């Protein structure tokens, strides 16, 4: 592999330019979709910035475009804007831009923003620029984690369209877009008007290759400096760096379509999967079998839940019971997965397809691109395509279960196929609590869902792996798969 296979990035190596190879080209860099991993890894805190940023080392919010904030009534927070900040187009940032960005992202029903569905669900906010430096944000009911939710809103100038999504945004970050040759490469350059310290690299060049072996070879051959989402068998050798991750891989059942609308069929799917075998053979060495949607460390994680055991006989028995009750268990089910979403995904879905077929289900694999995957994952779901299972890779970037269950488990959640009124009630009750009561309430949600709803077949809590050239200093962390800060990279000394 490497240059002999024609994978040259087309950019030279230098102390001023860092070259990064991703698995997929971002479909856009629309700021209100930046919680989507493919966008956020390039955009967040590189091109655009939020008011505050979560410090994952201590779970607290750090000032960014807002220098201070406090609760000024049970339903209102007041924020102080940072002075002396300019956007990359030369315009001045103030509270009007912050108010506009929040309103555009959360209250705009036409844009269909990913951040809105992912972070805010059905919650709307009232925003007001009191003066140039003061912003208030209010909710209909007290929201104990409103500042954390707002840390997902990337701030754009009021000149940004609120009727159409933008491909190349203007932001306040340390970098701005220099050029984007669709299908070829994306180049960022340092923003000369940046309010903070200048980054070490003057430019950053992104290219994309779907094969992990090719990405790893590009770093080994000196054609790239950093390769993301590689696997242990991709050949990076001593350039491979493993790091903690917040991603969970699971199957989501479109459980309102027969035969997936029968809980016995969904339970059979869980019993049929050999998670230990999959994790041991196809994931990084530090990955673990998953029993719930979030990994340890997230508020609400329930350490008493055990993974589903593999029990093929039980799975066959459940399929037989469903068939005897008139459920059309032989109806073709499509198993959708996104090409190159993470290392070994093609091999993983092949194993799962075989295991489900072994218990009597008729499952066919279909690999899709990012755009089609998003259509299958987000409401409104496509109609007329029959029952399907979808491989999801969920990362909780905020450290609180609300950001997972609100979108994935509510009956009308942004990425939830179905639910029940009882589970909805448990979730809403948990989201209104704080402190230890919040932890305990979300533990109940995670314990209830598998036995009463069973929308998911959890597979693995992942760890990340990337290749880093020896002349580049960068320490990936638990949030690297979601946002990779160029300002944290520098030439190795």
CSV table of C-alpha atoms in Angstrom, one decimal:
chain,number,residue,atom,x,y,z
A,1,UNK,CA,0.0,0.0,0.0
A,2,UNK,CA,1.1,3.7,0.2
A,3,UNK,CA,2.3,5.7,-2.8
A,4,UNK,CA,2.5,2.6,-4.9
A,5,UNK,CA,-1.3,2.4,-4.7
A,6,UNK,CA,-1.8,6.0,-5.7
A,7,UNK,CA,-2.8,7.4,-2.3
A,8,UNK,CA,-0.7,10.5,-2.3
A,9,UNK,CA,-2.3,13.4,-0.4
A,10,UNK,CA,-1.0,15.9,-2.8
A,11,UNK,CA,0.3,18.0,0.0
A,12,UNK,CA,3.9,18.3,1.1
A,13,UNK,CA,5.1,17.7,4.6
A,14,UNK,CA,6.5,20.6,6.5
A,15,UNK,CA,6.6,22.1,10.0
A,16,UNK,CA,3.9,24.5,8.9
A,17,UNK,CA,1.4,22.0,7.5
A,18,UNK,CA,-0.2,19.0,9.2
A,19,UNK,CA,-1.8,16.4,6.9
A,20,UNK,CA,-4.7,14.3,8.2
A,21,UNK,CA,-6.4,11.4,6.4
A,22,UNK,CA,-10.0,10.7,7.4
A,23,UNK,CA,-12.1,7.7,6.5
A,24,UNK,CA,-14.8,9.8,4.8
A,25,UNK,CA,-15.2,13.3,3.4
A,26,UNK,CA,-17.5,15.5,5.5
A,27,UNK,CA,-20.8,15.9,3.6
A,28,UNK,CA,-20.9,19.6,4.7
A,29,UNK,CA,-19.5,21.7,7.5
A,30,UNK,CA,-22.9,23.1,8.5
A,31,UNK,CA,-22.4,24.3,12.1
A,32,UNK,CA,-25.8,23.2,13.3
A,33,UNK,CA,-25.0,19.6,12.2
A,34,UNK,CA,-21.6,19.6,14.0
A,35,UNK,CA,-22.6,17.1,16.6
A,36,UNK,CA,-22.5,14.6,13.7
A,37,UNK,CA,-19.1,13.0,14.1
A,38,UNK,CA,-18.1,13.4,10.4
A,39,UNK,CA,-18.6,17.1,10.5
A,40,UNK,CA,-17.5,17.8,14.1
A,41,UNK,CA,-14.1,16.2,13.8
A,42,UNK,CA,-13.1,18.9,11.2
A,43,UNK,CA,-15.2,21.8,12.3
A,44,UNK,CA,-15.7,22.0,16.1
A,45,UNK,CA,-13.2,24.4,17.8
A,46,UNK,CA,-11.2,24.6,14.6
A,47,UNK,CA,-13.5,26.7,12.4
A,48,UNK,CA,-16.4,27.5,14.7
A,49,UNK,CA,-16.6,27.7,18.4
A,50,UNK,CA,-19.4,27.4,21.1
A,51,UNK,CA,-20.0,29.7,24.1
A,52,UNK,CA,-18.5,27.1,26.4
A,53,UNK,CA,-16.6,23.9,26.0
A,54,UNK,CA,-16.8,20.7,28.1
A,55,UNK,CA,-13.5,19.8,29.8
A,56,UNK,CA,-13.7,16.1,29.8
A,57,UNK,CA,-10.9,15.8,32.4
A,58,UNK,CA,-13.1,17.2,35.1
A,59,UNK,CA,-16.6,17.2,33.6
A,60,UNK,CA,-16.9,21.0,33.9
A,61,UNK,CA,-17.6,23.7,31.3
A,62,UNK,CA,-14.7,26.0,30.4
A,63,UNK,CA,-15.2,29.5,29.1
A,64,UNK,CA,-14.8,30.1,25.3
A,65,UNK,CA,-16.9,32.8,23.6
A,66,UNK,CA,-18.7,33.3,26.9
A,67,UNK,CA,-16.5,34.3,29.8
A,68,UNK,CA,-19.1,33.7,32.6
A,69,UNK,CA,-22.6,32.4,33.1
A,70,UNK,CA,-25.1,32.0,36.0
A,71,UNK,CA,-28.7,31.0,36.7
A,72,UNK,CA,-30.6,34.2,37.2
A,73,UNK,CA,-34.1,32.6,37.6
A,74,UNK,CA,-35.4,29.0,37.8
A,75,UNK,CA,-35.7,29.0,34.0
A,76,UNK,CA,-33.1,31.5,32.8
A,77,UNK,CA,-29.3,31.7,32.5
A,78,UNK,CA,-27.4,34.9,31.8
A,79,UNK,CA,-24.2,34.7,29.8
A,80,UNK,CA,-21.3,37.3,29.5
A,81,UNK,CA,-19.8,37.5,26.0
A,82,UNK,CA,-16.0,37.6,25.4
A,83,UNK,CA,-14.9,41.0,24.1
A,84,UNK,CA,-12.5,41.6,21.2
A,85,UNK,CA,-13.6,38.5,19.2
A,86,UNK,CA,-13.9,38.7,15.4
A,87,UNK,CA,-15.2,36.2,12.9
A,88,UNK,CA,-13.0,35.1,10.0
A,89,UNK,CA,-14.9,37.4,7.7
A,90,UNK,CA,-13.7,40.4,9.8
A,91,UNK,CA,-17.1,41.1,11.4
A,92,UNK,CA,-17.3,41.6,15.2
A,93,UNK,CA,-18.8,38.9,17.5
A,94,UNK,CA,-21.3,40.0,20.1
A,95,UNK,CA,-24.4,38.7,21.9
A,96,UNK,CA,-26.6,39.2,18.8
A,97,UNK,CA,-24.6,36.6,17.0
A,98,UNK,CA,-24.9,34.2,19.9
A,99,UNK,CA,-28.6,34.7,20.1
A,100,UNK,CA,-29.0,34.3,16.4
A,101,UNK,CA,-26.9,31.1,16.4
A,102,UNK,CA,-28.9,29.5,19.2
A,103,UNK,CA,-32.2,30.5,17.6
A,104,UNK,CA,-31.1,29.2,14.2
A,105,UNK,CA,-30.0,25.9,15.6
A,106,UNK,CA,-32.7,25.1,18.2
A,107,UNK,CA,-35.8,26.9,17.2
A,108,UNK,CA,-35.6,26.8,13.4
A,109,UNK,CA,-37.9,24.0,12.2
A,110,UNK,CA,-37.0,24.4,8.5
A,111,UNK,CA,-33.3,23.6,8.8
A,112,UNK,CA,-33.6,20.2,10.6
A,113,UNK,CA,-30.4,20.7,12.5
A,114,UNK,CA,-28.7,17.6,13.9
A,115,UNK,CA,-27.6,19.5,17.0
A,116,UNK,CA,-31.3,20.3,17.7
A,117,UNK,CA,-32.4,16.7,17.6
A,118,UNK,CA,-29.3,15.3,19.2
A,119,UNK,CA,-29.0,17.8,22.1
A,120,UNK,CA,-32.3,19.6,22.6
A,121,UNK,CA,-34.9,17.1,21.5
A,122,UNK,CA,-38.3,18.8,21.6
A,123,UNK,CA,-37.1,21.6,23.9
A,124,UNK,CA,-37.2,25.1,22.5
A,125,UNK,CA,-35.5,28.1,24.1
A,126,UNK,CA,-36.1,31.9,24.3
A,127,UNK,CA,-33.0,33.9,23.6
A,128,UNK,CA,-32.4,37.6,24.0
A,129,UNK,CA,-29.3,39.8,23.4
A,130,UNK,CA,-29.7,42.2,26.4
A,131,UNK,CA,-26.8,44.3,25.1
A,132,UNK,CA,-23.7,43.6,23.1
A,133,UNK,CA,-22.0,41.6,25.9
A,134,UNK,CA,-25.0,40.0,27.7
A,135,UNK,CA,-27.2,37.1,26.6
A,136,UNK,CA,-30.1,35.5,28.3
A,137,UNK,CA,-31.5,32.0,27.5
A,138,UNK,CA,-34.7,30.7,29.0
A,139,UNK,CA,-36.7,27.5,28.9
A,140,UNK,CA,-40.3,26.7,29.6
A,141,UNK,CA,-39.3,24.5,32.5
A,142,UNK,CA,-36.2,24.5,34.6
A,143,UNK,CA,-33.4,22.7,32.7
A,144,UNK,CA,-30.5,21.8,35.1
A,145,UNK,CA,-28.1,21.2,32.2
A,146,UNK,CA,-29.0,24.0,29.8
A,147,UNK,CA,-25.4,25.5,29.7
A,148,UNK,CA,-24.1,22.0,28.8
A,149,UNK,CA,-26.7,21.7,26.0
A,150,UNK,CA,-25.7,25.2,24.7
A,151,UNK,CA,-22.0,24.1,24.6
A,152,UNK,CA,-23.0,22.1,21.4
A,153,UNK,CA,-24.2,25.3,19.5
A,154,UNK,CA,-21.5,26.6,17.2
A,155,UNK,CA,-21.6,30.4,16.9
A,156,UNK,CA,-21.9,31.9,13.5
A,157,UNK,CA,-22.5,35.6,12.4
A,158,UNK,CA,-26.0,36.9,11.8
A,159,UNK,CA,-25.2,37.0,8.1
A,160,UNK,CA,-25.4,33.2,8.0
A,161,UNK,CA,-28.5,32.0,6.2
A,162,UNK,CA,-31.3,30.8,8.4
A,163,UNK,CA,-33.2,29.3,5.4
A,164,UNK,CA,-30.5,27.0,4.0
A,165,UNK,CA,-27.7,25.0,5.4
A,166,UNK,CA,-24.2,26.2,4.6
A,167,UNK,CA,-21.3,24.1,3.3
A,168,UNK,CA,-18.4,26.4,4.3
A,169,UNK,CA,-19.1,28.3,7.5
A,170,UNK,CA,-17.6,31.5,8.9
A,171,UNK,CA,-16.5,31.1,12.5
A,172,UNK,CA,-14.4,32.5,15.3
A,173,UNK,CA,-12.0,29.6,15.6
A,174,UNK,CA,-8.2,29.4,15.1
A,175,UNK,CA,-8.7,28.2,11.5
A,176,UNK,CA,-10.8,29.1,8.5
A,177,UNK,CA,-11.4,27.3,5.2
A,178,UNK,CA,-8.8,28.1,2.6
A,179,UNK,CA,-10.0,25.7,-0.2
A,180,UNK,CA,-12.2,22.7,-0.6
A,181,UNK,CA,-11.8,20.6,-3.7
A,182,UNK,CA,-14.8,18.3,-3.4
A,183,UNK,CA,-13.8,14.7,-3.5
A,184,UNK,CA,-10.1,15.6,-3.3
A,185,UNK,CA,-9.0,17.5,-0.2
A,186,UNK,CA,-10.0,20.2,2.3
A,187,UNK,CA,-7.4,22.8,3.4
A,188,UNK,CA,-7.7,25.0,6.5
A,189,UNK,CA,-5.4,28.0,7.2
A,190,UNK,CA,-4.8,29.8,10.4
A,191,UNK,CA,-7.3,32.6,11.1
A,192,UNK,CA,-5.2,35.9,11.4
A,193,UNK,CA,-8.0,37.5,13.3
A,194,UNK,CA,-8.2,34.7,15.9
A,195,UNK,CA,-8.7,36.1,19.5
A,196,UNK,CA,-6.6,33.4,21.2
A,197,UNK,CA,-3.0,32.1,20.8
A,198,UNK,CA,-1.9,31.3,17.2
A,199,UNK,CA,-1.9,27.6,16.5
A,200,UNK,CA,1.4,25.8,15.8
A,201,UNK,CA,0.5,24.8,12.3
A,202,UNK,CA,-0.3,27.5,9.7
A,203,UNK,CA,-2.3,25.1,7.6
A,204,UNK,CA,-4.0,21.7,7.9
A,205,UNK,CA,-4.8,19.5,4.9
A,206,UNK,CA,-7.5,16.8,5.1
A,207,UNK,CA,-7.9,14.0,2.6
A,208,UNK,CA,-10.0,10.8,2.9
A,209,UNK,CA,-9.5,7.1,2.2
A,210,UNK,CA,-12.1,4.5,3.1
A,211,UNK,CA,-9.6,1.6,3.8
A,212,UNK,CA,-7.9,1.6,7.2
A,213,UNK,CA,-4.9,-0.2,5.7
A,214,UNK,CA,-4.4,2.7,3.2
A,215,UNK,CA,-4.8,5.3,5.9
A,216,UNK,CA,-2.2,3.6,8.1
A,217,UNK,CA,0.2,3.2,5.1
A,218,UNK,CA,0.0,6.9,4.3
A,219,UNK,CA,1.4,7.7,7.7
A,220,UNK,CA,4.1,5.0,7.5
A,221,UNK,CA,5.1,6.1,4.0
A,222,UNK,CA,5.3,9.8,5.0
A,223,UNK,CA,2.2,10.8,2.9
A,224,UNK,CA,0.2,11.9,5.9
A,225,UNK,CA,0.9,12.9,9.5
A,226,UNK,CA,-2.3,11.6,11.2
A,227,UNK,CA,-4.7,8.8,10.2
A,228,UNK,CA,-7.9,8.4,12.1
A,229,UNK,CA,-10.0,5.3,12.9
A,230,UNK,CA,-7.6,2.6,12.1
A,231,UNK,CA,-7.8,-1.0,13.3
A,232,UNK,CA,-5.2,-3.1,15.1
A,233,UNK,CA,-4.5,-5.1,11.9
A,234,UNK,CA,-4.2,-2.1,9.6
A,235,UNK,CA,-0.4,-2.1,9.7
A,236,UNK,CA,0.5,1.2,11.5
A,237,UNK,CA,3.0,-0.7,13.7
A,238,UNK,CA,4.6,1.5,16.4
A,239,UNK,CA,2.9,4.6,14.9
A,240,UNK,CA,-0.5,3.3,16.2
A,241,UNK,CA,-1.8,5.1,19.3
A,242,UNK,CA,-4.8,3.7,21.2
A,243,UNK,CA,-6.9,6.0,23.3
A,244,UNK,CA,-10.2,5.9,25.3
A,245,UNK,CA,-13.4,6.6,23.4
A,246,UNK,CA,-17.0,7.3,24.2
A,247,UNK,CA,-18.5,5.4,21.3
A,248,UNK,CA,-20.9,2.5,21.6
A,249,UNK,CA,-21.8,0.2,18.7
A,250,UNK,CA,-25.2,-1.4,18.5
A,251,UNK,CA,-28.0,-2.6,16.2
A,252,UNK,CA,-31.2,-0.5,16.2
A,253,UNK,CA,-34.4,-2.3,15.3
A,254,UNK,CA,-37.0,-0.5,13.2
A,255,UNK,CA,-39.4,-2.1,15.6
A,256,UNK,CA,-42.7,-0.9,14.2
A,257,UNK,CA,-42.4,-3.1,11.1
A,258,UNK,CA,-43.0,-6.9,11.1
A,259,UNK,CA,-41.3,-9.1,12.1
A,260,UNK,CA,-39.3,-6.6,14.2
A,261,UNK,CA,-42.5,-5.3,15.8
A,262,UNK,CA,-42.6,-8.5,17.9
A,263,UNK,CA,-40.4,-8.3,21.1
A,264,UNK,CA,-39.7,-12.0,20.9
A,265,UNK,CA,-38.0,-11.4,17.5
A,266,UNK,CA,-35.9,-8.6,19.0
A,267,UNK,CA,-35.0,-10.7,22.0
A,268,UNK,CA,-34.0,-13.5,19.7
A,269,UNK,CA,-31.6,-11.1,17.9
A,270,UNK,CA,-30.0,-10.3,21.2
A,271,UNK,CA,-29.6,-13.9,22.1
A,272,UNK,CA,-28.2,-14.8,18.7
A,273,UNK,CA,-25.2,-12.4,18.7
A,274,UNK,CA,-21.9,-13.7,20.1
A,275,UNK,CA,-20.6,-10.3,21.4
A,276,UNK,CA,-17.6,-11.7,23.1
A,277,UNK,CA,-16.4,-13.4,19.9
A,278,UNK,CA,-17.0,-10.2,17.9
A,279,UNK,CA,-15.2,-7.9,20.3
A,280,UNK,CA,-12.3,-10.3,20.8
A,281,UNK,CA,-11.7,-10.8,17.1
A,282,UNK,CA,-12.8,-7.6,15.4
A,283,UNK,CA,-12.4,-4.7,17.8
A,284,UNK,CA,-9.3,-3.1,19.5
A,285,UNK,CA,-7.9,-4.9,22.5
A,286,UNK,CA,-9.3,-2.4,25.0
A,287,UNK,CA,-12.9,-2.5,23.7
A,288,UNK,CA,-15.5,-4.2,25.8
A,289,UNK,CA,-18.8,-5.9,25.4
A,290,UNK,CA,-21.7,-3.5,25.8
A,291,UNK,CA,-24.8,-3.9,27.9
A,292,UNK,CA,-26.2,-0.4,27.5
A,293,UNK,CA,-26.0,2.6,25.2
A,294,UNK,CA,-23.4,4.6,27.2
A,295,UNK,CA,-20.0,3.5,28.6
A,296,UNK,CA,-18.8,3.8,32.1
A,297,UNK,CA,-18.1,7.4,33.1
A,298,UNK,CA,-21.3,8.8,31.7
A,299,UNK,CA,-23.8,10.1,34.3
A,300,UNK,CA,-26.5,7.4,34.5
A,301,UNK,CA,-24.4,4.5,33.5
A,302,UNK,CA,-25.7,1.4,35.3
A,303,UNK,CA,-22.9,-1.0,36.3
A,304,UNK,CA,-25.4,-3.7,37.4
A,305,UNK,CA,-26.6,-4.5,33.9
A,306,UNK,CA,-25.1,-7.6,32.3
A,307,UNK,CA,-24.7,-8.1,28.5
A,308,UNK,CA,-27.1,-10.5,26.8
A,309,UNK,CA,-25.8,-14.0,26.9
A,310,UNK,CA,-25.4,-15.9,23.6
A,311,UNK,CA,-28.0,-18.6,23.6
A,312,UNK,CA,-28.8,-19.9,20.1
A,313,UNK,CA,-31.3,-22.4,21.3
A,314,UNK,CA,-33.2,-19.8,23.2
A,315,UNK,CA,-33.2,-17.5,20.1
A,316,UNK,CA,-34.6,-20.3,17.9
A,317,UNK,CA,-37.2,-21.0,20.5
A,318,UNK,CA,-38.4,-17.4,20.5
A,319,UNK,CA,-38.5,-17.3,16.7
A,320,UNK,CA,-40.5,-20.5,16.7
A,321,UNK,CA,-43.0,-19.0,19.2
A,322,UNK,CA,-43.4,-15.8,17.2
A,323,UNK,CA,-43.9,-17.9,14.0
A,324,UNK,CA,-46.6,-20.0,15.7
A,325,UNK,CA,-48.3,-16.8,16.7
A,326,UNK,CA,-48.5,-15.6,13.1
A,327,UNK,CA,-45.5,-13.3,13.0
A,328,UNK,CA,-43.9,-13.4,9.5
A,329,UNK,CA,-40.5,-14.3,10.7
A,330,UNK,CA,-39.1,-15.1,7.3
A,331,UNK,CA,-39.8,-11.6,5.9
A,332,UNK,CA,-36.5,-10.2,4.5
A,333,UNK,CA,-34.8,-7.9,6.9
A,334,UNK,CA,-32.2,-5.5,5.6
A,335,UNK,CA,-29.1,-5.0,7.8
A,336,UNK,CA,-27.8,-1.5,6.9
A,337,UNK,CA,-24.3,-0.3,7.8
A,338,UNK,CA,-22.3,2.7,6.8
A,339,UNK,CA,-19.2,2.0,4.7
A,340,UNK,CA,-16.0,2.7,6.6
A,341,UNK,CA,-17.9,4.1,9.6
A,342,UNK,CA,-15.3,2.4,11.9
A,343,UNK,CA,-12.7,-0.3,11.4
A,344,UNK,CA,-13.9,-3.8,10.5
A,345,UNK,CA,-17.5,-2.8,10.2
A,346,UNK,CA,-17.9,-4.9,7.0
A,347,UNK,CA,-16.6,-8.0,8.8
A,348,UNK,CA,-18.8,-7.3,11.8
A,349,UNK,CA,-22.0,-7.1,9.9
A,350,UNK,CA,-21.1,-10.3,8.0
A,351,UNK,CA,-20.7,-12.1,11.3
A,352,UNK,CA,-24.0,-10.7,12.6
A,353,UNK,CA,-25.9,-11.5,9.4
A,354,UNK,CA,-24.7,-15.1,9.7
A,355,UNK,CA,-25.6,-15.4,13.4
A,356,UNK,CA,-29.1,-14.0,12.7
A,357,UNK,CA,-29.6,-16.3,9.8
A,358,UNK,CA,-28.6,-19.3,11.9
A,359,UNK,CA,-31.6,-18.7,14.2
A,360,UNK,CA,-34.1,-18.5,11.4
A,361,UNK,CA,-34.2,-14.8,10.3
A,362,UNK,CA,-33.9,-13.7,6.7
A,363,UNK,CA,-31.2,-11.0,6.8
A,364,UNK,CA,-29.5,-9.3,3.9
A,365,UNK,CA,-26.6,-6.8,4.2
A,366,UNK,CA,-26.6,-3.4,2.5
A,367,UNK,CA,-23.7,-1.0,2.9
A,368,UNK,CA,-24.6,2.6,2.4
A,369,UNK,CA,-22.8,6.0,2.3
A,370,UNK,CA,-23.0,8.7,5.0
A,371,UNK,CA,-26.0,10.5,3.4
A,372,UNK,CA,-28.1,7.4,3.1
A,373,UNK,CA,-27.1,6.3,6.6
A,374,UNK,CA,-28.3,9.6,8.1
A,375,UNK,CA,-31.6,9.2,6.3
A,376,UNK,CA,-32.1,5.8,7.8
A,377,UNK,CA,-31.0,7.0,11.3
A,378,UNK,CA,-33.0,10.2,11.7
A,379,UNK,CA,-36.7,11.1,11.7
A,380,UNK,CA,-38.6,11.2,9.5
A,381,UNK,CA,-37.5,7.6,8.6
A,382,UNK,CA,-37.9,6.5,5.0
A,383,UNK,CA,-41.1,4.7,4.2
A,384,UNK,CA,-41.7,1.6,2.1
A,385,UNK,CA,-38.4,-0.1,2.4
A,386,UNK,CA,-39.5,-2.9,4.7
A,387,UNK,CA,-38.0,-3.9,8.1
A,388,UNK,CA,-34.5,-3.0,8.8
A,389,UNK,CA,-31.7,-3.2,11.4
A,390,UNK,CA,-29.2,-0.3,11.4
A,391,UNK,CA,-25.7,-0.4,12.8
A,392,UNK,CA,-25.4,2.7,15.0
A,393,UNK,CA,-22.2,4.2,16.5
A,394,UNK,CA,-23.2,6.5,19.4
A,395,UNK,CA,-20.9,8.8,21.2
A,396,UNK,CA,-22.0,10.7,24.3
A,397,UNK,CA,-19.9,13.8,24.0
A,398,UNK,CA,-21.4,15.6,27.0
A,399,UNK,CA,-21.1,13.0,29.8
A,400,UNK,CA,-24.8,12.9,30.7
A,401,UNK,CA,-27.3,10.2,29.8
A,402,UNK,CA,-29.9,12.7,28.7
A,403,UNK,CA,-28.0,13.2,25.5
A,404,UNK,CA,-28.3,9.5,24.7
A,405,UNK,CA,-31.8,8.5,25.8
A,406,UNK,CA,-33.6,11.7,24.7
A,407,UNK,CA,-32.8,11.0,21.1
A,408,UNK,CA,-32.5,7.2,21.1
A,409,UNK,CA,-35.2,6.0,23.4
A,410,UNK,CA,-38.1,8.4,23.6
A,411,UNK,CA,-41.1,7.3,21.5
A,412,UNK,CA,-40.5,10.3,19.1
A,413,UNK,CA,-36.7,10.7,19.7
A,414,UNK,CA,-34.7,12.1,16.8
A,415,UNK,CA,-33.0,8.7,16.2
A,416,UNK,CA,-35.4,6.4,18.0
A,417,UNK,CA,-37.6,4.1,16.0
A,418,UNK,CA,-40.1,3.5,18.7
A,419,UNK,CA,-40.7,3.5,22.5
A,420,UNK,CA,-43.4,3.3,25.1
A,421,UNK,CA,-45.3,5.8,27.2
A,422,UNK,CA,-43.8,4.2,30.4
A,423,UNK,CA,-40.2,4.6,29.2
A,424,UNK,CA,-40.9,8.2,28.1
A,425,UNK,CA,-42.2,8.9,31.6
A,426,UNK,CA,-39.0,7.5,33.1
A,427,UNK,CA,-36.8,9.5,30.8
A,428,UNK,CA,-38.6,12.8,31.4
A,429,UNK,CA,-38.5,12.3,35.1
A,430,UNK,CA,-34.8,11.6,35.1
A,431,UNK,CA,-34.0,14.6,33.0
A,432,UNK,CA,-35.7,16.9,35.5
A,433,UNK,CA,-33.4,15.7,38.4
A,434,UNK,CA,-29.9,16.7,39.4
A,435,UNK,CA,-27.1,15.2,41.5
A,436,UNK,CA,-27.3,11.7,42.9
A,437,UNK,CA,-31.1,11.5,42.1
A,438,UNK,CA,-30.3,12.1,38.4
A,439,UNK,CA,-27.8,9.2,38.4
A,440,UNK,CA,-30.2,6.8,40.0
A,441,UNK,CA,-33.1,7.8,37.7
A,442,UNK,CA,-31.1,7.2,34.6
A,443,UNK,CA,-29.8,3.9,35.9
A,444,UNK,CA,-33.5,2.8,36.0
A,445,UNK,CA,-34.0,3.9,32.4
A,446,UNK,CA,-31.1,1.8,31.2
A,447,UNK,CA,-32.3,-1.2,33.2
A,448,UNK,CA,-35.9,-0.8,32.0
A,449,UNK,CA,-35.3,-0.4,28.2
A,450,UNK,CA,-33.9,-3.9,27.4
A,451,UNK,CA,-36.6,-5.8,29.2
A,452,UNK,CA,-39.7,-3.8,28.3
A,453,UNK,CA,-38.8,-2.2,24.9
A,454,UNK,CA,-35.7,-3.8,23.5
A,455,UNK,CA,-35.0,-1.5,20.6
A,456,UNK,CA,-31.3,-2.2,20.6
A,457,UNK,CA,-28.8,-5.1,20.5
A,458,UNK,CA,-25.7,-3.5,22.1
A,459,UNK,CA,-22.4,-4.9,20.9
A,460,UNK,CA,-19.3,-3.0,22.1
A,461,UNK,CA,-18.0,0.0,23.9
A,462,UNK,CA,-15.1,1.0,21.6
A,463,UNK,CA,-11.6,2.4,22.1
A,464,UNK,CA,-10.1,4.5,19.4
A,465,UNK,CA,-6.9,4.0,17.5
A,466,UNK,CA,-5.0,6.3,15.1
A,467,UNK,CA,-1.6,6.5,13.5
A,468,UNK,CA,0.5,9.6,14.3
A,469,UNK,CA,3.8,10.4,12.6
A,470,UNK,CA,6.8,10.7,14.9
A,471,UNK,CA,7.4,14.3,13.9
A,472,UNK,CA,3.9,15.3,15.2
A,473,UNK,CA,2.9,15.8,18.8
A,474,UNK,CA,-0.7,15.1,19.5
A,475,UNK,CA,-2.4,13.3,22.4
A,476,UNK,CA,-5.8,12.0,21.4
A,477,UNK,CA,-8.5,11.8,24.2
A,478,UNK,CA,-12.0,10.5,24.7
A,479,UNK,CA,-13.5,13.2,22.5
A,480,UNK,CA,-11.1,12.9,19.6
A,481,UNK,CA,-13.5,10.9,17.5
A,482,UNK,CA,-16.0,13.7,17.7
A,483,UNK,CA,-13.8,16.8,17.5
A,484,UNK,CA,-10.1,16.8,16.8
A,485,UNK,CA,-8.5,20.1,17.8
A,486,UNK,CA,-5.8,21.3,15.4
A,487,UNK,CA,-4.6,23.8,18.0
A,488,UNK,CA,-3.6,20.8,20.2
A,489,UNK,CA,-1.2,19.6,17.5
A,490,UNK,CA,2.4,20.8,17.1
A,491,UNK,CA,5.7,19.6,15.5
A,492,UNK,CA,7.4,17.2,17.9
A,493,UNK,CA,10.5,18.6,19.5
